[in-house]
Amino acid sequence: MKRFAVLFSGQGSQYVGMGKKLFERDGSTRALFETASQTLGIDMAHLCFEGKAEDLNRTENTQPALLLCSVADYLSFRTRTGLTPAFMAGHSLGELSALVASEAISLEDGLRLARARGLAMSRCGMAGKAGMHAVTKLEQSKVEQVCSATSGFRSEFVLANLNAPGQFVLSGSLAGLDSAGAALKEAGGTIIPLRVSGPFHSPFMAKAAEEFAAVIANIKLQQPQVPVVANINARLHGAPADIVQALVQQITSPVLWSDTMKLLQREGVEVYLEAGPGEVLKKLALSNISLANAFALDQEADRLAIEHLFGADIRAMKERPSVVGKCMAIAVCTQNNNWNEDEYQSGVVEPYRQLKSMQERLEHAGEEPTTIDMRQALDYLGQIFATKGAAQDERNWRLTQIIESTGTQDVLSNYSFHAAA
């Protein structure tokens, strides 16, 4: 199978009507919107599909709406194809979406964080006094040279987004942006003021970062089940505490998108799929990597192209047993060496019932198991192994058998059963 990454849209990609077609054809997406509406106390379907653009474009609304639509886009793709990416990345707010999709953060907590992030950033907006300008037609070295020689660099304006060769964004006070813009124009660049509500990814967002830090301190995070690239350093996220620090720091730090794309390319990624509204990141993938295979899940023609590209892999995944079903089969055929009736009831019968219940839930919903489902199923099987007295060699062999037969190497390669007593 071709190695692929999923990229999650950032602020600026939103539009009224985003997610509506997916909502209408996908029951799971409708359930996600209902959860989001209950979590935030906002009618998210109305906001995304029928509301006024000015309401959707308010940062505190834009960010949770983008997260919701992007995660729904990805989960629909995964359910439809059974495929799991090798990596994830997201641009600015999209990094939070990627962490939700990778199961490092729950959907509900992700929505709360997106809302809190948007509110904090809007309060630091400095309306009419600061903003962001795009810079094109200059190489990075030239942009950095001109900016560093311009009065106010780092104090009044900074490089906020390094998106692609010849495509950068400055953030700061209007006076600082005007000075930098004049110098960059003289050097042959083109300056495009962006329609944003504040100087994002700059030191002017320091209070927003502090406010967001107080909120995320109360959120439970775990290790991503799919590796996620951090904006602040273009490296893979590590422990939950490091994720928290990176998300807070991201608010005042530049988005290193070009470096992110270089990392993914070095890791052997061949295909880039954008999850979320529009196709901004698809275009940036093409700008960063010549002849890249890049597609946007929001585009009907692209979805058809993806299904054609991964056709054989999708068919193979649908023919493979699920991890849950495989665990059930192995649980039944594992030899029992424990004849204590009470232990057998609690350590074999009960976890098998849990496996069966999980399988029935997934079949009823027409969904593939999430990584959390898979690991939970393996935990149940591990409990059965321990109770039946299976040797560690058998446990290891069975785990290898499960991973290979279900094609889940990317998401379960680090899993291990507890050692036999």
XYZ file of C-alpha atoms in Angstrom:
421
model
C 0.000 0.000 0.000
C 1.184 3.502 -0.758
C 2.333 5.327 2.375
C 0.031 8.311 2.941
C -0.487 11.211 5.335
C -3.653 13.097 6.232
C -3.402 16.899 6.498
C -6.017 18.853 8.473
C -7.230 22.258 7.295
C -6.434 25.486 9.108
C -8.372 28.697 9.672
C -9.246 30.468 6.444
C -10.526 27.311 4.730
C -14.048 27.639 6.163
C -17.105 28.411 4.057
C -20.846 28.379 4.681
C -22.102 24.954 3.613
C -18.943 23.080 4.606
C -19.616 19.513 5.651
C -23.260 19.574 4.521
C -23.006 16.905 1.815
C -21.161 14.565 4.164
C -23.742 15.260 6.891
C -26.593 14.370 4.532
C -25.152 11.059 3.369
C -23.341 9.814 6.495
C -25.112 8.865 9.715
C -21.897 8.844 11.739
C -21.220 12.443 10.718
C -24.697 13.448 11.867
C -23.922 11.847 15.230
C -20.661 13.833 15.447
C -22.523 17.091 14.777
C -25.058 16.224 17.480
C -22.256 15.543 19.953
C -20.596 18.840 19.017
C -23.835 20.792 19.429
C -24.432 19.297 22.873
C -20.819 19.861 23.933
C -20.674 23.521 22.903
C -24.306 24.552 23.288
C -24.311 25.717 19.655
C -26.338 24.387 16.720
C -23.287 23.360 14.704
C -25.286 22.203 11.674
C -26.943 25.618 11.415
C -23.611 27.426 11.942
C -21.814 25.424 9.255
C -24.597 24.978 6.694
C -27.026 27.911 6.928
C -25.601 30.585 9.199
C -24.195 33.936 8.196
C -20.609 34.013 6.965
C -19.815 36.712 9.533
C -20.872 34.343 12.333
C -18.902 31.414 10.960
C -15.861 33.655 10.460
C -15.753 34.695 14.121
C -12.606 32.976 15.358
C -14.326 31.395 18.377
C -16.833 29.764 15.984
C -14.482 29.077 13.089
C -12.075 26.922 15.046
C -14.495 24.344 16.539
C -16.434 24.258 13.259
C -13.279 23.498 11.277
C -12.209 20.839 13.773
C -15.618 19.173 13.595
C -15.788 19.130 9.780
C -12.172 18.018 9.402
C -12.439 15.136 11.879
C -15.764 14.064 10.345
C -14.137 14.093 6.914
C -11.302 11.862 8.101
C -13.488 9.422 10.054
C -15.811 9.006 7.077
C -12.822 8.257 4.849
C -11.443 5.723 7.328
C -14.796 3.981 7.733
C -15.362 3.908 3.981
C -11.914 2.565 3.094
C -10.580 0.848 6.210
C -7.239 2.621 5.597
C -5.105 4.233 8.318
C -2.489 6.884 7.453
C 1.173 6.574 8.366
C 1.220 10.194 9.620
C -1.000 13.182 10.337
C -0.326 16.907 10.376
C -2.463 20.016 10.609
C -1.923 23.675 9.803
C -2.345 25.846 12.926
C -5.816 24.916 14.263
C -5.545 21.819 12.068
C -2.885 20.435 14.411
C -5.554 20.183 17.114
C -7.859 18.432 14.623
C -5.079 15.950 13.837
C -4.607 15.178 17.528
C -8.330 14.480 17.890
C -8.318 12.254 14.803
C -5.264 10.405 16.145
C -7.164 9.786 19.404
C -4.726 11.753 21.555
C -7.639 14.027 22.547
C -11.346 13.153 22.701
C -13.711 14.871 20.280
C -15.515 16.643 23.109
C -12.297 17.958 24.653
C -10.976 18.900 21.222
C -14.085 20.977 20.543
C -13.798 22.694 23.920
C -10.139 23.452 23.283
C -10.860 24.804 19.796
C -13.568 27.071 21.203
C -11.323 28.261 24.047
C -8.419 28.786 21.642
C -10.600 30.846 19.325
C -11.991 32.973 22.154
C -8.517 33.618 23.568
C -7.131 34.562 20.165
C -10.060 36.847 19.330
C -9.553 38.720 22.603
C -5.953 39.391 21.532
C -6.996 40.487 18.075
C -5.988 44.174 18.373
C -8.765 45.033 15.914
C -7.657 47.630 13.402
C -4.129 47.775 14.808
C -2.584 44.455 13.713
C -2.978 41.724 11.143
C -1.218 39.361 8.753
C 0.219 39.811 5.241
C 1.141 37.101 2.757
C 4.438 37.394 0.895
C 5.040 35.715 -2.475
C 7.633 35.685 -5.283
C 10.639 35.645 -2.951
C 12.753 32.795 -1.598
C 12.884 32.202 2.152
C 16.489 33.358 2.487
C 15.621 36.678 0.820
C 12.511 37.191 2.962
C 14.521 36.510 6.127
C 17.330 38.817 4.980
C 14.977 41.714 4.224
C 12.929 41.246 7.394
C 15.964 41.065 9.671
C 17.231 44.330 8.170
C 13.887 46.093 8.706
C 13.245 48.093 11.870
C 10.731 46.377 14.172
C 11.523 42.792 13.163
C 10.591 40.455 16.039
C 9.189 43.333 18.133
C 6.583 44.699 15.680
C 6.320 41.883 13.141
C 7.489 38.290 12.656
C 7.459 35.510 10.097
C 4.327 33.606 11.126
C 3.850 30.943 8.447
C 6.515 29.328 6.281
C 4.090 27.563 3.990
C 6.003 26.730 0.816
C 8.888 27.966 -1.317
C 7.908 31.506 -2.276
C 4.888 31.599 0.057
C 5.168 33.131 3.539
C 3.025 35.074 5.990
C 4.013 37.987 8.231
C 2.154 38.793 11.445
C 2.287 41.883 13.616
C 1.253 45.502 14.051
C 0.014 47.341 10.978
C 2.926 49.770 11.271
C 5.419 46.909 11.353
C 3.710 45.118 8.474
C 3.728 48.295 6.381
C 7.465 48.768 6.938
C 8.224 45.144 6.086
C 5.886 45.221 3.111
C 7.592 48.255 1.609
C 11.018 46.653 1.940
C 9.848 43.325 0.525
C 8.136 45.001 -2.440
C 11.359 46.811 -3.204
C 13.105 43.423 -3.198
C 10.645 42.101 -5.794
C 8.026 40.503 -3.554
C 4.245 40.714 -3.690
C 2.328 41.608 -0.499
C -1.262 40.481 0.080
C -3.114 41.630 3.237
C -5.091 38.719 4.713
C -8.638 38.947 6.048
C -7.940 37.765 9.578
C -8.976 39.100 12.971
C -5.539 39.329 14.547
C -1.755 38.891 14.395
C -1.779 35.118 14.859
C 1.404 33.116 15.527
C 3.213 36.148 16.864
C 4.305 37.454 20.291
C 1.178 39.637 20.255
C -0.731 36.418 21.094
C 1.092 35.912 24.416
C -2.031 36.532 26.528
C -4.009 34.125 24.352
C -1.350 31.463 24.937
C -1.579 32.004 28.702
C -5.367 31.748 28.595
C -5.272 28.605 26.476
C -2.645 27.047 28.772
C -5.025 27.375 31.724
C -7.732 25.499 29.799
C -5.622 22.700 28.337
C -4.105 22.022 31.771
C -7.448 20.421 32.700
C -7.714 18.244 29.572
C -6.697 14.581 29.478
C -4.326 13.697 26.640
C -2.694 10.443 25.626
C -0.109 9.275 23.103
C -1.364 9.709 19.502
C -2.320 6.402 17.883
C -1.089 7.774 14.536
C 2.088 9.932 14.592
C 1.302 13.670 14.401
C 3.765 16.382 13.325
C 4.035 19.491 15.518
C 3.860 22.948 13.903
C 6.476 24.533 16.140
C 9.414 22.297 15.161
C 8.216 19.952 12.372
C 8.905 16.949 14.598
C 6.639 14.137 15.728
C 4.703 14.758 18.921
C 5.893 12.805 21.948
C 4.488 12.393 25.450
C 1.182 14.076 26.429
C 2.991 16.717 28.516
C 5.068 17.660 25.468
C 1.922 17.887 23.340
C 0.405 20.360 25.794
C 3.523 22.514 25.728
C 3.694 22.437 21.923
C 0.029 23.459 21.504
C 0.463 26.392 23.867
C 3.710 27.497 22.239
C 2.168 27.169 18.773
C -0.090 30.174 19.413
C 2.886 32.546 19.490
C 5.253 30.590 17.208
C 5.534 30.270 13.417
C 3.927 27.380 11.564
C 6.779 25.462 9.927
C 4.698 23.922 7.159
C 7.463 23.584 4.558
C 9.575 21.712 7.098
C 6.578 19.530 7.951
C 6.221 18.539 4.313
C 9.949 17.819 4.084
C 9.692 15.528 7.122
C 6.794 13.607 5.619
C 8.652 13.254 2.341
C 11.736 11.924 4.165
C 9.503 9.412 5.943
C 8.469 7.974 2.599
C 4.997 9.489 2.318
C 3.767 9.166 -1.265
C 0.208 10.492 -1.020
C -1.183 13.541 0.815
C -4.898 13.761 1.669
C -6.446 16.952 3.004
C -9.288 16.429 5.503
C -11.501 19.467 5.940
C -13.093 22.170 3.800
C -11.399 23.414 0.667
C -8.072 22.408 -0.807
C -5.507 24.858 0.606
C -3.239 22.148 1.992
C -3.550 20.097 -1.170
C -2.198 23.089 -3.089
C 0.565 23.628 -0.526
C 1.578 19.969 -0.876
C 1.906 20.501 -4.621
C 3.895 23.696 -4.018
C 6.284 21.960 -1.626
C 6.742 18.658 -3.452
C 6.976 18.484 -7.216
C 4.688 15.830 -8.725
C 3.127 15.105 -5.327
C 0.038 12.888 -5.219
C -2.209 15.322 -3.336
C -5.985 15.210 -2.959
C -8.713 16.966 -0.959
C -11.457 14.836 0.608
C -13.794 17.834 0.255
C -13.670 17.537 -3.551
C -15.850 14.898 -5.213
C -13.442 14.344 -8.118
C -10.578 13.881 -5.670
C -12.528 11.323 -3.632
C -13.077 9.259 -6.763
C -9.381 9.547 -7.637
C -8.420 8.402 -4.124
C -10.667 5.339 -4.370
C -9.102 4.496 -7.716
C -5.549 5.007 -6.391
C -6.135 2.864 -3.301
C -8.654 0.537 -4.919
C -6.711 -2.697 -4.419
C -5.802 -1.739 -0.845
C -9.419 -0.880 0.000
C -10.647 -4.195 -1.364
C -7.941 -6.053 0.552
C -8.823 -4.272 3.800
C -12.504 -5.092 3.413
C -11.656 -8.760 2.898
C -9.456 -8.894 6.008
C -10.872 -9.834 9.395
C -11.154 -7.059 11.953
C -8.942 -7.027 15.022
C -12.020 -7.502 17.221
C -13.243 -10.527 15.258
C -9.758 -12.034 15.187
C -9.438 -11.639 18.969
C -12.751 -13.437 19.431
C -11.645 -16.338 17.232
C -8.298 -16.710 19.011
C -9.944 -16.466 22.437
C -12.095 -19.489 21.593
C -9.293 -21.660 20.196
C -6.708 -20.959 22.935
C -6.202 -24.001 25.158
C -7.448 -23.604 28.730
C -5.129 -24.572 31.599
C -7.222 -23.065 34.395
C -10.141 -25.017 35.823
C -11.085 -22.588 38.601
C -14.713 -21.829 37.747
C -14.831 -18.357 39.335
C -11.597 -17.243 37.668
C -12.773 -18.636 34.317
C -16.053 -16.732 34.606
C -14.418 -13.378 35.376
C -11.259 -13.806 33.289
C -12.570 -15.592 30.178
C -16.361 -15.438 29.894
C -16.739 -11.776 30.846
C -13.982 -10.353 28.557
C -15.324 -12.517 25.711
C -18.774 -10.968 26.268
C -17.159 -7.547 26.029
C -15.507 -8.525 22.744
C -18.812 -9.770 21.376
C -20.590 -6.588 22.463
C -17.917 -4.458 20.770
C -18.208 -6.465 17.555
C -22.016 -6.143 17.524
C -21.799 -2.385 18.124
C -19.403 -1.907 15.217
C -21.426 -4.099 12.871
C -24.661 -2.295 13.765
C -23.055 1.102 13.096
C -21.277 -0.134 9.961
C -17.979 1.168 11.344
C -14.398 -0.055 11.424
C -12.820 -0.350 14.902
C -10.850 2.675 16.043
C -7.326 2.247 17.365
C -8.750 2.523 20.879
C -11.235 -0.273 20.034
C -8.397 -2.440 18.704
C -6.253 -1.956 21.787
C -9.219 -2.589 24.068
C -9.966 -5.816 22.192
C -6.345 -6.906 22.599
C -6.530 -6.071 26.310
C -9.571 -8.336 26.626
C -7.711 -11.091 24.775
C -4.698 -10.575 27.053
C -6.966 -11.051 30.056
C -8.250 -14.299 28.546
C -4.675 -15.465 27.840
C -3.662 -14.746 31.444
C -6.644 -16.604 32.872
C -6.225 -19.607 30.584
C -2.514 -19.721 31.399
C -1.214 -19.217 27.847
C 2.580 -19.132 27.584
C 4.292 -15.866 26.625
C 5.583 -17.367 23.362
C 2.026 -18.194 22.330
C 0.831 -14.706 23.234
C 3.575 -13.110 21.142
C 2.899 -15.401 18.202
C -0.841 -14.713 18.358
C -0.252 -10.950 18.463
C 1.929 -11.168 15.347
C -0.757 -13.257 13.671
C -3.462 -10.700 14.508
C -1.451 -7.704 13.284
C -0.352 -9.347 10.038
C -3.748 -10.815 9.154
C -5.584 -7.529 9.798
C -2.990 -5.228 8.211
C -2.681 -3.047 11.316
C 1.116 -2.855 11.567
C 1.140 0.957 11.516
C -1.183 1.373 14.507
C -0.445 -1.705 16.627
C 3.301 -2.226 16.106
C 4.088 -1.022 19.650
C 1.410 -3.096 21.399
C 2.461 -5.970 23.653
C 0.618 -8.360 25.965
C 1.631 -8.385 29.612
C 4.167 -11.079 30.432
C 2.756 -14.402 31.556
C 2.701 -14.886 35.295
